[in-house]
Structure formats: C-alpha cells, structure tokens
C-alpha atoms as one frame of an Amber mdcrd trajectory, in Angstrom:
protein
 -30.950  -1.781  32.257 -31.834   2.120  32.396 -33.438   3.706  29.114 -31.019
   6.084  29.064 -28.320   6.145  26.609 -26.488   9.772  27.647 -24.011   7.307
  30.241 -23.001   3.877  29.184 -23.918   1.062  31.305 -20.708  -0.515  33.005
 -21.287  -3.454  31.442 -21.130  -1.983  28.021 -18.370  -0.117  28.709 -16.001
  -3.539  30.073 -17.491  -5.471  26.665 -16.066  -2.969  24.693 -12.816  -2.646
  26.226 -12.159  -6.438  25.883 -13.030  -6.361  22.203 -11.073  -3.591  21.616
  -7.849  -5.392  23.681  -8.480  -8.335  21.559  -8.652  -6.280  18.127  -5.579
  -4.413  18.942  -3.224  -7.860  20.514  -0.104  -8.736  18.676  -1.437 -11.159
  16.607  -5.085  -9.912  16.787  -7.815 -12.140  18.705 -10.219 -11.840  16.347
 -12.605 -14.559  17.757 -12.343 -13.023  21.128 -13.178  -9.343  19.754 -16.235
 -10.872  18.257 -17.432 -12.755  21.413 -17.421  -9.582  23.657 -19.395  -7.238
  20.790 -22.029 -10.489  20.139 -22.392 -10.291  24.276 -23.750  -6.858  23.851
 -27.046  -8.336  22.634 -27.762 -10.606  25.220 -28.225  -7.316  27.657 -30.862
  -5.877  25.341 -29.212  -2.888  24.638 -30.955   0.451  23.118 -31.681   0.863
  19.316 -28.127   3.103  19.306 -26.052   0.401  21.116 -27.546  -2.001  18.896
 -27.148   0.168  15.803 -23.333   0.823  16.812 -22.568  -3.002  17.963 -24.048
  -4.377  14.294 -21.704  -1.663  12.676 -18.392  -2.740  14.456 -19.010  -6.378
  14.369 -19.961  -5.530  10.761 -17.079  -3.731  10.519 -14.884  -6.463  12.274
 -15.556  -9.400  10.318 -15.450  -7.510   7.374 -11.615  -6.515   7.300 -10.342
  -9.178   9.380 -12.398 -12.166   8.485 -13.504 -14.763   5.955 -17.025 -14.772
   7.195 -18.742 -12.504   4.565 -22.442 -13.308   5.097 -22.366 -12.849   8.780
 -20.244  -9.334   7.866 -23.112  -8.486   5.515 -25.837  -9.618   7.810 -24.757
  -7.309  10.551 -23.633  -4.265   8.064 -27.133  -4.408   7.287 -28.887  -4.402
  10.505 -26.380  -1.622  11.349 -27.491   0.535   8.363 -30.843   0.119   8.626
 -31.532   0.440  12.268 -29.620   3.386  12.477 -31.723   5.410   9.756 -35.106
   5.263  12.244 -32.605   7.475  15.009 -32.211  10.595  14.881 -28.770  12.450
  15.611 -26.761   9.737  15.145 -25.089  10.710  11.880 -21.587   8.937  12.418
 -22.950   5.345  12.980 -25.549   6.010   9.993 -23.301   6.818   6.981 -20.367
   4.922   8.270 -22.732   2.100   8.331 -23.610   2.825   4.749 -20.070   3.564
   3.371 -19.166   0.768   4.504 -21.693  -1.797   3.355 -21.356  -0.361  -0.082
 -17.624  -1.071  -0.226 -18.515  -4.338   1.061 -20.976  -4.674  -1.587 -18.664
  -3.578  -4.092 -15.860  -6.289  -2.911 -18.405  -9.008  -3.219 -19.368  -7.699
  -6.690 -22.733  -6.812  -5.984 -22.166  -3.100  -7.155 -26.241  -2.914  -7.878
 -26.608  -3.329  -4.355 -24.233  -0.686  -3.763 -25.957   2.128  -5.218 -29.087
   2.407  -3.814 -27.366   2.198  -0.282 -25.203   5.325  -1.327 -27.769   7.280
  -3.160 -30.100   6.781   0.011 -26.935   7.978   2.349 -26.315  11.218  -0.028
 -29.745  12.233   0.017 -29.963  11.865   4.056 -26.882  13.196   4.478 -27.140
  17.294   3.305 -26.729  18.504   6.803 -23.709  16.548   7.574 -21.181  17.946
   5.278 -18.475  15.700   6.200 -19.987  12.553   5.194 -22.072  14.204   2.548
 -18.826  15.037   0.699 -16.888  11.945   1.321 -20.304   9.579   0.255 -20.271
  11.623  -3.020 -17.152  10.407  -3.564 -17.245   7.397  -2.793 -20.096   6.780
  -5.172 -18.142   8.738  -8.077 -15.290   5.798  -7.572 -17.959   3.566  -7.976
 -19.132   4.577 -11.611 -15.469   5.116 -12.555 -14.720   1.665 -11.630 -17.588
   0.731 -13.636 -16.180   3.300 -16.313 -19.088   4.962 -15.998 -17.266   8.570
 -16.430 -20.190  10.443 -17.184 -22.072   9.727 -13.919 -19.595  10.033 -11.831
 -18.472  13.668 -13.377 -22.177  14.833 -12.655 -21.447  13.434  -8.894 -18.198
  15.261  -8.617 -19.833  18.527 -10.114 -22.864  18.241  -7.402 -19.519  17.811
  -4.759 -18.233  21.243  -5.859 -21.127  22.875  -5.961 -22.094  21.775  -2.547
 -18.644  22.648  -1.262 -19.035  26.171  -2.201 -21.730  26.755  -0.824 -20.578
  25.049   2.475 -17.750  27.546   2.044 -14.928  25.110   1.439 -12.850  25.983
  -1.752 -10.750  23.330  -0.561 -12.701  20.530  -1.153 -14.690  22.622  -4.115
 -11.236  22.154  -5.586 -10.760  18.527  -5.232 -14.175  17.619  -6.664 -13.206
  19.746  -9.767  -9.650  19.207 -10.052 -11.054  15.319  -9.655 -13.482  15.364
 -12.490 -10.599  17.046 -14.846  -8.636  14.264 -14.376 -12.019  12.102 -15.433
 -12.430  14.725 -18.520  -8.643  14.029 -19.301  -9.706  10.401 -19.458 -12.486
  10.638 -21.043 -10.433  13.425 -24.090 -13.066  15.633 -23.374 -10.525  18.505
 -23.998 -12.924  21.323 -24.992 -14.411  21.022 -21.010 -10.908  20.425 -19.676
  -9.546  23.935 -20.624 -12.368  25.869 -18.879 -12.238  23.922 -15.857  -8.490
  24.000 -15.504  -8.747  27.256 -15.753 -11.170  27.490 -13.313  -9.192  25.311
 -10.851  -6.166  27.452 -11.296  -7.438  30.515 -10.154  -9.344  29.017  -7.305
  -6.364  27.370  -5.918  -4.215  30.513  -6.333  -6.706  32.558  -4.590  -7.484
  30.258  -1.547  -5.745  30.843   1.403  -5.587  27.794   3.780  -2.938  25.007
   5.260   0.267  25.545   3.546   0.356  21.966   2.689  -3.431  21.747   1.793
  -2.671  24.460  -0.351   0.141  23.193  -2.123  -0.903  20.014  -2.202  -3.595
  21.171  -4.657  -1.305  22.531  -6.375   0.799  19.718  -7.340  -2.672  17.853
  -7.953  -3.694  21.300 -10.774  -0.169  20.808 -11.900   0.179  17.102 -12.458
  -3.199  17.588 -14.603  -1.742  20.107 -16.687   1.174  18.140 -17.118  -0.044
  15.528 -17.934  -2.882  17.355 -20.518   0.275  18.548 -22.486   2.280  15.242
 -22.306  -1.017  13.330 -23.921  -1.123  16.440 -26.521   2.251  15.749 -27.191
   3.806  19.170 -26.428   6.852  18.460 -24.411   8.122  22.007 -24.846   5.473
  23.753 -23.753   4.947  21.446 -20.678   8.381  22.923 -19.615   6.907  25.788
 -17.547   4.293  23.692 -15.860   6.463  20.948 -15.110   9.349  23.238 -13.606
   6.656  24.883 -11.403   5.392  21.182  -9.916   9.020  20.368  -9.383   9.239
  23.406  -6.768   5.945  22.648  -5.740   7.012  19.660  -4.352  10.352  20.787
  -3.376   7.941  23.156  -1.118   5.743  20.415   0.620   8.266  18.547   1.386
  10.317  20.868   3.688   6.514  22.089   5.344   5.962  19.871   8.277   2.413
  18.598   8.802   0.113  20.470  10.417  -2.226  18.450  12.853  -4.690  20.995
  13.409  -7.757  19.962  11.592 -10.146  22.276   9.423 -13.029  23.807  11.310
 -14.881  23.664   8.403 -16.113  19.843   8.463 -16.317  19.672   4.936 -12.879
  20.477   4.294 -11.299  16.975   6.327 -10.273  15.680   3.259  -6.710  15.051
   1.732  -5.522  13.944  -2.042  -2.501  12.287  -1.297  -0.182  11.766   1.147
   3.274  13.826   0.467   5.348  10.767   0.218   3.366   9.737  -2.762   3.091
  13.156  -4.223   6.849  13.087  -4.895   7.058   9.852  -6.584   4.322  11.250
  -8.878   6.247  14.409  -9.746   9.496  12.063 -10.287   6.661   9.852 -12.751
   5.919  12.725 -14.284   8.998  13.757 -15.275  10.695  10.423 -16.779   7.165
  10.462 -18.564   8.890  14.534 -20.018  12.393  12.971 -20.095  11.054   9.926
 -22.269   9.487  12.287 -24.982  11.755  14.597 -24.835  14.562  12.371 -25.389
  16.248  12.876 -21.916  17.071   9.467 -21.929  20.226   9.722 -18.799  17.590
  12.240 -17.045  14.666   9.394 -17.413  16.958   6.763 -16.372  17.892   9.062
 -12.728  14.215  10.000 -11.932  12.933   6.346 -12.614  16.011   5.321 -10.541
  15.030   7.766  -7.658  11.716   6.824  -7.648  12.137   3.024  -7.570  14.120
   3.646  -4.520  11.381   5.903  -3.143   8.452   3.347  -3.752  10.673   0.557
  -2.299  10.903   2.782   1.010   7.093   3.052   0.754   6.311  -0.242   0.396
   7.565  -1.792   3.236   5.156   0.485   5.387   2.755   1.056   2.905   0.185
  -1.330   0.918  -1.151   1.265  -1.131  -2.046  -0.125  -4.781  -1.344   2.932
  -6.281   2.270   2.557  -5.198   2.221  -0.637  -7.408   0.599   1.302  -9.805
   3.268   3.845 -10.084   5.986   0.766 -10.355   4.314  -1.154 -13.187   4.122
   2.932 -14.900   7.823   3.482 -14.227   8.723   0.138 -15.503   7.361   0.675
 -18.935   9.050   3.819 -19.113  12.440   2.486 -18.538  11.747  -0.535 -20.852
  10.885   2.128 -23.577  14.536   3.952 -22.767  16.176   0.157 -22.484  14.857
  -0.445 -26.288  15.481   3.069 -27.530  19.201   2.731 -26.172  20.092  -0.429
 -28.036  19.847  -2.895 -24.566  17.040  -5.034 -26.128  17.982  -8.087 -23.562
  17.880  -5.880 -20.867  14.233  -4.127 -21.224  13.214  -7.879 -22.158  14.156
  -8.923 -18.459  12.548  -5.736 -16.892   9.740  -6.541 -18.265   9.791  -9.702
 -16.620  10.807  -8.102 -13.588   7.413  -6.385 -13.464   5.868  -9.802 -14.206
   7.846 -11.426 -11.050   7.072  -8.278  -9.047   3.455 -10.329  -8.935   4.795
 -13.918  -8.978   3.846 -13.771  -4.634   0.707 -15.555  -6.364   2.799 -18.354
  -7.926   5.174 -18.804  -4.359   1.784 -19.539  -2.048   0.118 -21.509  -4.644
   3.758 -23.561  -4.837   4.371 -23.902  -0.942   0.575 -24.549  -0.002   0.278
 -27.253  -2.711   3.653 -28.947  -0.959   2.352 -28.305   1.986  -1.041 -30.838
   1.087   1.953 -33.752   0.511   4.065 -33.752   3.252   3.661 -35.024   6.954
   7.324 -33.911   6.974   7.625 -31.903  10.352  10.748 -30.380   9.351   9.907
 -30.297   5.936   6.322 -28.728   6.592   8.308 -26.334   9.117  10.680 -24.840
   6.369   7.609 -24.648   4.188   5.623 -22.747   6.793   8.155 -20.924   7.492
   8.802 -19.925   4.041   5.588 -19.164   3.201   5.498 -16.930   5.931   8.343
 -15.042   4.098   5.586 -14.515   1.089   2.558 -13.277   3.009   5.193 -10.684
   4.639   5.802  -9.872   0.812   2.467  -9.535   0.144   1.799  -7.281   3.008
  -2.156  -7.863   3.294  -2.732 -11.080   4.482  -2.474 -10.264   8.091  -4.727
 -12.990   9.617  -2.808 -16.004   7.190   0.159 -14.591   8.322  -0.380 -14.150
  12.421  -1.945 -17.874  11.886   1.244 -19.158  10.705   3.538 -17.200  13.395
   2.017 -18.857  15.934   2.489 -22.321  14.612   6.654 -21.468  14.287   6.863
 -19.295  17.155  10.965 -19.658  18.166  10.354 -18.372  21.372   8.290 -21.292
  22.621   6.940 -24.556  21.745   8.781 -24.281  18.094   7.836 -27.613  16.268
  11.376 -28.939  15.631  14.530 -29.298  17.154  16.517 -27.831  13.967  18.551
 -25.052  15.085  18.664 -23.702  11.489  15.027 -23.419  10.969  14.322 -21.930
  14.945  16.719 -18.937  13.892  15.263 -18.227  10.699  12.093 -18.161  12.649
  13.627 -15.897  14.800  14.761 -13.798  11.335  11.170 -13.759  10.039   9.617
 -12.089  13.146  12.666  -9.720  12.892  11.444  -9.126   9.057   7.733  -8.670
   9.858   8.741  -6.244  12.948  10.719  -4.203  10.478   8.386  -4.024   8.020
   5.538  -2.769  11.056   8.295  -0.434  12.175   8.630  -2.093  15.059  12.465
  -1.660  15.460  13.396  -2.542  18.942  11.483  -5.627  18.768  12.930  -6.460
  15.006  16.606  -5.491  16.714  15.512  -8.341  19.458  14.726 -11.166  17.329
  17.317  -9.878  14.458  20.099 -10.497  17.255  18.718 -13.791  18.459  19.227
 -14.805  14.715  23.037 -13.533  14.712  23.712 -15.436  18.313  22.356 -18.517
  16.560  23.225 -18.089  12.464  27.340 -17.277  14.199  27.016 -20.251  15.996
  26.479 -22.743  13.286  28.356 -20.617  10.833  24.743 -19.948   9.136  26.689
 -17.154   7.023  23.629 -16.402   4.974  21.258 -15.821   7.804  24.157 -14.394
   8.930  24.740 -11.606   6.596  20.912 -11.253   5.743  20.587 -10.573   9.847
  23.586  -8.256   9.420  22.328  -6.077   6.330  18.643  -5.858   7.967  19.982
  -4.340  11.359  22.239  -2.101   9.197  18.718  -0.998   7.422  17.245  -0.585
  10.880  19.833   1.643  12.312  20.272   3.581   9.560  16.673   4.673   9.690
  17.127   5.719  13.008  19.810   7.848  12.095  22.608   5.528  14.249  24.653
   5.964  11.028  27.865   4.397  12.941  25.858   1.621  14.139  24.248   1.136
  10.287  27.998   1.150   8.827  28.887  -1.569  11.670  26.296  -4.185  10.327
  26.615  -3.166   6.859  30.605  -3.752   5.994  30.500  -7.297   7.679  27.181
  -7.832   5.767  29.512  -7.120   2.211  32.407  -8.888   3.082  30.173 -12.203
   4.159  28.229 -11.860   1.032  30.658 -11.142  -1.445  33.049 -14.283   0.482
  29.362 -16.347  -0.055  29.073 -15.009  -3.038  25.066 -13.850  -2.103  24.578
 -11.518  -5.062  21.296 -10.484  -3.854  22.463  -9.252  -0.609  25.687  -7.697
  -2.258  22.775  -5.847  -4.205  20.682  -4.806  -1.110  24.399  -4.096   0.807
  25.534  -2.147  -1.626  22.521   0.356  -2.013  22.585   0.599   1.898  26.338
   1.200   1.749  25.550   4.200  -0.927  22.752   5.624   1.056  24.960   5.917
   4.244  27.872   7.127   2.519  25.706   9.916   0.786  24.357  10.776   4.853
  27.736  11.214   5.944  28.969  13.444   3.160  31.628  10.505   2.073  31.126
  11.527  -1.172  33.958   9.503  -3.324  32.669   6.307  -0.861  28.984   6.790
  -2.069  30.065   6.901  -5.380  31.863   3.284  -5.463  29.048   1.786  -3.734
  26.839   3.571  -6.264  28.980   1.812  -8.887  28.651  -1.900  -7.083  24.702
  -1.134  -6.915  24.773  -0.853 -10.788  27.160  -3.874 -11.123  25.226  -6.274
  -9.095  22.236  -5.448 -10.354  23.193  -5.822 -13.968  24.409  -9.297 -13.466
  21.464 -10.000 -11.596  19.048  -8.583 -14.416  21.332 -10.431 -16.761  20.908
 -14.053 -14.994  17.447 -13.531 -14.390  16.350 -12.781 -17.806  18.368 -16.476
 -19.030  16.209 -18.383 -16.308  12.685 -17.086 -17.262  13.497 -17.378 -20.611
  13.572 -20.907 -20.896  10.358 -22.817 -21.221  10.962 -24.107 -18.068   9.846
 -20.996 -16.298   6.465 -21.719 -17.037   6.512 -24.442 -14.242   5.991 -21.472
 -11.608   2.170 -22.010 -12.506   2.260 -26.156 -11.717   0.821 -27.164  -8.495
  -1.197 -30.645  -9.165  -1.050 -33.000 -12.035   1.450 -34.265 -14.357   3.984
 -31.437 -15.370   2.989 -29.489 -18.467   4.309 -30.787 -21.750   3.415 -27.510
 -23.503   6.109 -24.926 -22.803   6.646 -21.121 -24.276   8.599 -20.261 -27.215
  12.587 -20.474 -27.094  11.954 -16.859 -27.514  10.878 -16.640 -24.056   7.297
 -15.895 -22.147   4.884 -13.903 -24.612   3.476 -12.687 -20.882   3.130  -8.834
 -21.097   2.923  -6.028 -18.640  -0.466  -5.553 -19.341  -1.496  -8.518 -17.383
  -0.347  -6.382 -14.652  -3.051  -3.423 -14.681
C-alpha cells in the first residue's frame, strides 16, 4: 500500500462504500457496516485511516449497538491516535466529543472531563469545535448541577467568540449562562448581563432568522425573569414583543447558506420548537394572570403543535414542554372547579410514559407462549410500542423482519398479516415516508374490507386522511376522513372518533369551511371529555396498579380507593 494518504487507496474507498450502504439500508445492516470498517485494518492502513476507521466504528456501535466496551475500546484508540497527527482537527475533537458523551451515558462523567478539558485546550485554533466542546462540557457540569463551573465555561465561550468576531455565538454563550443565573436566582448578575445581551443582539446584523432567533431566546429569559418575580403586568411588554418575534421567524424561510465565520455554525433551537415555547410561555402569563380561557387555547395549540412534532421528532425537550403544559392546565382544571378532570390529566401525563409498562407486559408474555399466533399478535403489538417510543430503532427493525407481510409472514391469519401491513404503514408515516406508508396503508384497506376488519378499517382510513392532508391533497384527506367517522362512530371507536374529529377540524379550518370546523371543533372537545372522563374511572381503581406486574403472584397490595398517589414529578 503507498504511504501516501492525499488519494485513497481503491480498496479503502469500496470498504467504505459498503459500510456506508449497509448503515443507510431500510432496516440498517449493522453487522455488515461493521465487517467492512473492521476490514480496513487488515490492509494496514496509515495512522489517519486508522484514526478515522476507530472513530466511525466507534461511532457505529455506539448509536446503533448494544456492544458498549467494543464502542469504548475503539472511541479510544480513535481519540488518542488522532492527537499524535497533525491537521486533522475533525477526526480529533469529534473523536473526543464523542467519547465524552459516551462516557457520560455510561455514567463515567470523571472520565469525561479530562477528555474535554484536553480537547478545549488543543482546540484554540479551531473555532468551530473549540466553541461547540465548551459547550458541551458546560452541559456536563449543569447536569451535574454544577452551575458555577459551567457559567465560568460559558463566560470563557463569549469571550472567545468576540474575539473570533462572532457576536452570534458571543450571544448564545451569554444569553446561555443567564438562563443558568436565572436558575441559580443570581438576580443581581442577571440584570447586567441581560442588559448586555439586549443591546448586543439589537446591534448585530446577521441571518434574519439567526437574528431573531436570539431574540426570542433574550426574550423568553426576560419573560420568564419577570414571571419567577411575579410581575405579570410588567411582563406584558416583553411578552407582546416575543409573540411578534415569533410571528416573524416563522414567515422567514431558512436560509441554507452557512456562516463564513466557523465559529458562528451554531443554532439554539429549531423554529418549530421556538413557537411551542412562546405558546409555554404565555399559558405560564395567562395562568398568573388569571387568563384562564386564554391558558386553556395556548395549552390547546401547543399540545397540537408538540403532537405534530413528535411523530418526526424525538427531542426530549418536546416531552419536556408536554409534562410543563400539563401542569399548567391541571392548575386551570383545579382553579375552575373540574377537580376530576385535572385528577385524570394528571394521569394522562403519567400514561404519556406507561410505553415502559406495555414492553415490560408484552415481552414478559412473550417468555410464556410457544403460541405462533399468539406470539405473532404480541410481536406485532409490541412493535406498535417501540414505534411509540420512537428510539428503539434496532428492537424495532429486529421485530419487522420477523412479521414482514410481504413475505414469509409467520401465520396464515389474515387479520394479523394486514395489521402487519398497517404497522409498516404507521412506522413509514411516522419516517415521512408517505408513498410507501400510502402502499402498505392500502394493502391494509384491500384486506381489513375484505373481512369486514372495520377497525383496521377506519384506523387505515383516518391515517391516509392524515397523510394526504399533509400533502396538501385536501380532497383526497376529506375522502378518507368522513368514511373514517361514520365507521367509527357506527363501531363506536371513541379513540378514532377523537383522532377523526381533530383531522376533520384541521381540514375544515384549510378550506375556509368555517361553520364545518367549528362542529368538528365541538366533537374534538366531546370525545375527548368522555374519554378523559372513562379514563380517569379505570386508573383509579386499585386495579391499575397491575400495569407494573410481569412475574410472580399478582400483588395483594393495591392504592388507595382514592386513586394512584403517583405524581407528575416522577416524570422530570
């Protein structure tokens, strides 16, 4: 093999396009990814390919992969090979950000820190990573509630920004550790530095959306520093002000041409989740201000939002957001006299985690049957939860392939092999993957119509509805939809009436059929009333504690008739 590393050998080249094939298959070949990048080393490659290889098997194994010591092992090798070469920044501190959050995962957070002190130090030249390891290592010692440490890290940030000449990212480090000070009631620093941030941001002239985008982040701060005071009527002004803020941003279309300035390729939230922030903020005003119809329409609007998000989007702080919203409304529920009612929300938010309870409940009965049918509906329903979940990628490709109603399905039962065919059409949707979702959606309505499955019928309807209607095919959308309500409500499926019926309004509100949005509006509210109201009778009996049985005798020892002491604050 030729010492030089300017042109990649062939060889190198084909190894990595086969990983990379297997990576990116639909499911993923993991195995097969890791085969081709462990062949590099039997070609003796260069310290850089070596360096590089180590970092994306690292890397590899890592995210998609159970196999944590090997994923260390080769994280390791990566990082430290890498620091005897010179020029080779990328590898290097991608290496090291990496193995720290690795570190981190596997609570060895001691570990962690040398690694990213080492990588800051190294790193003053390469403003990019320099920046984002600073960062990274602030997150650190505020996970560890170490506030203090990681406001010194954030102030180094800022300093080093200005003097890289990005005000940009000089203003997220400082508009960052405000929010810490905020945390920490440091007030007496807050004021200064708000101050400071203010008239930065104001003065900067940059991206549109960069710029307002800092904005809303300044704005939220100061919000939120006169909500915690307790001054709801001078928050007014501010508050107002982030409302057009992020009336702004969201008419400004991205712009994809990055910074020149390396150390300004940075970003504090994505818009999407910058507006159900400024809706947060606001039922968090409407709550102490007494706006108690105003709270119940923003948490309303942004429960919708974060539903939207969700099904493309794993983000915890979208979960975050829900558990904060939730409280809110509970607090309106019991300030409005509807005691039952914020009762059941708040078991709402404690289902809204109960994926935990479904997997430990199916994978238990999956250990006691030899059932093929049987173990097919359970696999198949279990399937249903990982989608749920939305991060458990390599159970949940594992489990396709077992059920797959394409070929070699397991069982003859024509019920089960088209709500196999409805699960890939839910997991395709969810990916927004819409043709293929339409493909397997329809081979569910050609088999649920021929059996007279009207559940998988109307569920296959109401999903295809949602598909076309994000594709803006609102005729299409209304053509699913209707038949979708008049099969559930004949059923009666109250839960797809529910999902139906807030399609119906949404679609009705797109095509200016004002009166017709309205009434579907109205069913939303009904059906999910008598929903909240049924759900709230089952988990209040002591019963409900069986959700957390999966070996043994059943419990004798149940909850209060009172219902589940269980608060939201097992949820944060």
């Amino acid at each position: 093999m030729a010492a030089s590393t300017e042109t990649p050998e062939p060889w190198y080249l084909a190894l990595l396009g086969f990983a990379e094939h297997f990576r990116t298959s639909s499911p993923p070949k993991i195995r097969l990814c890791v085969h081709c990048l462990q062949a590099v080393f039997q070609f003796k490659p260069p310290p850089r390919v070596e360096a590089r290889t180590h970092l994306q098997l690292g890397s590899v194994l890592y995210r998609h992969t159970k196999n944590s010591e090997l994923a260390q092992t080769h994280l390791e090798k990566a990082w430290f090979i890498s620091q005897q070469i010179s020029q080779f920044e990328d590898v290097k501190f991608e290496a090291a950000s990496i193995l720290s959050e690795f570190y981190c995962q596997q609570n060895l957070v001691d570990s962690a820190k040398p690694v990213l002190r080492k990588a800051i130090q190294i790193s003053q030249q390469t403003p990019y990573w320099h920046c984002r390891l600073l960062f990274q290592l602030a997150q650190l010692h505020t996970l560890e509630k170490d506030l203090v440490s990681a406001c010194d890290l954030l102030g180094v940030g800022a300093e080093y920004a200005r003097v890289m000449g990005s005000e940009y990212t000089r203003s997220l480090f400082l508009l960052s550790k405000g929010m810490l000070l905020l945390m920490e009631r440091k007030l007496s620093e807050v004021h200064p530095l708000l101050t400071l941030c203010g008239t930065i941001v104001e003065n900067w002239q940059g991206n549109p959306i960069q710029k307002e985008s800092l904005r809303v982040f300044f704005l939220v701060l100061q919000v939120t520093h006169y909500l915690d005071a307790g001054q709801v009527k001078s928050v007014k002004p501010c508050l107002k002000q982030l409302q057009q803020c992020i009336q702004t941003i969201s008419t400004l279309h991205d712009d994809e041409i990055l910074p020149t300035n390396p150390a300004a390729l940075f970003h504090w939230l994505p818009k999407e989740h910058m507006c159900v922030l400024v809706y947060l903020v606001t039922v968090m005003h409407s709550m102490q201000a007494g706006y108690l119809e105003k709270a119940q329409k923003y948490t309303d609007k942004a429960l919708m939002q974060l539903e939207k998000l969700k099904m493309l989007d794993n983000s915890p702080i979208l979960s975050t957001f829900q558990v904060i919203l939730l409280e809110h409304i509970i607090m309106c529920r019991l300030v409005t006299g509807h005691k039952a009612t914020a009762l059941q929300e708040g078991l709402y938010c404690i289902s809204v985690n109960c994926m935990d309870n479904a997997e430990a409940q199916f994978t238990a009965a999956l250990q006691m049957t030899t059932h093929q049918e049987l173990w097919t509906f359970i696999v198949t329903n279990l399937a249903s939860v990982y989608i749920r979940e939305g991060n458990r990628h390599q159970e949940l490709y594992s489990l396709l392939e077992r059920i797959n109603p394409d070929h070699n399905f397991p069982v003859s039962s024509h019920c089960l092999r088209a709500a196999a065919f409805y699960i890939r059409g839910l997991l395709s949707f969810f990916q927004g993957r819409y043709n293929e979702a339409k493909r397997f959606l329809r081979e569910t309505l050609k088999m649920s119509n021929a059996e007279d499955l009207n559940r998988l019928t109307a569920c296959s309807l109401v999903l295809l509805g949602h598909i076309f209607f994000v594709l803006g095919n609102h005729r299409e959308s209304n053509n699913m939809v209707v038949p979708a309500m008049q099969l559930a409500s004949k059923i009666p499926d109250m839960s797809v009436q529910l999902w139906s019926s807030a399609l119906l309004k949404d679609l009705n509100k797109a095509c200016g059929n004002t009166m017709d949005a309205h009434e579907a509006a109205q069913m939303h509210q009904n059906f999910s009333q008598q929903l909240l109201q049924d759900h709230i009778a089952a988990c209040s009996l002591p019963e409900h504690n069986l959700i957390s049985w999966t070996d043994g005798l059943p419990p004798v020892q149940f909850q209060p008739q009172n219902g589940p002491t269980t608060s939201l604050a097992g949820l944060l």
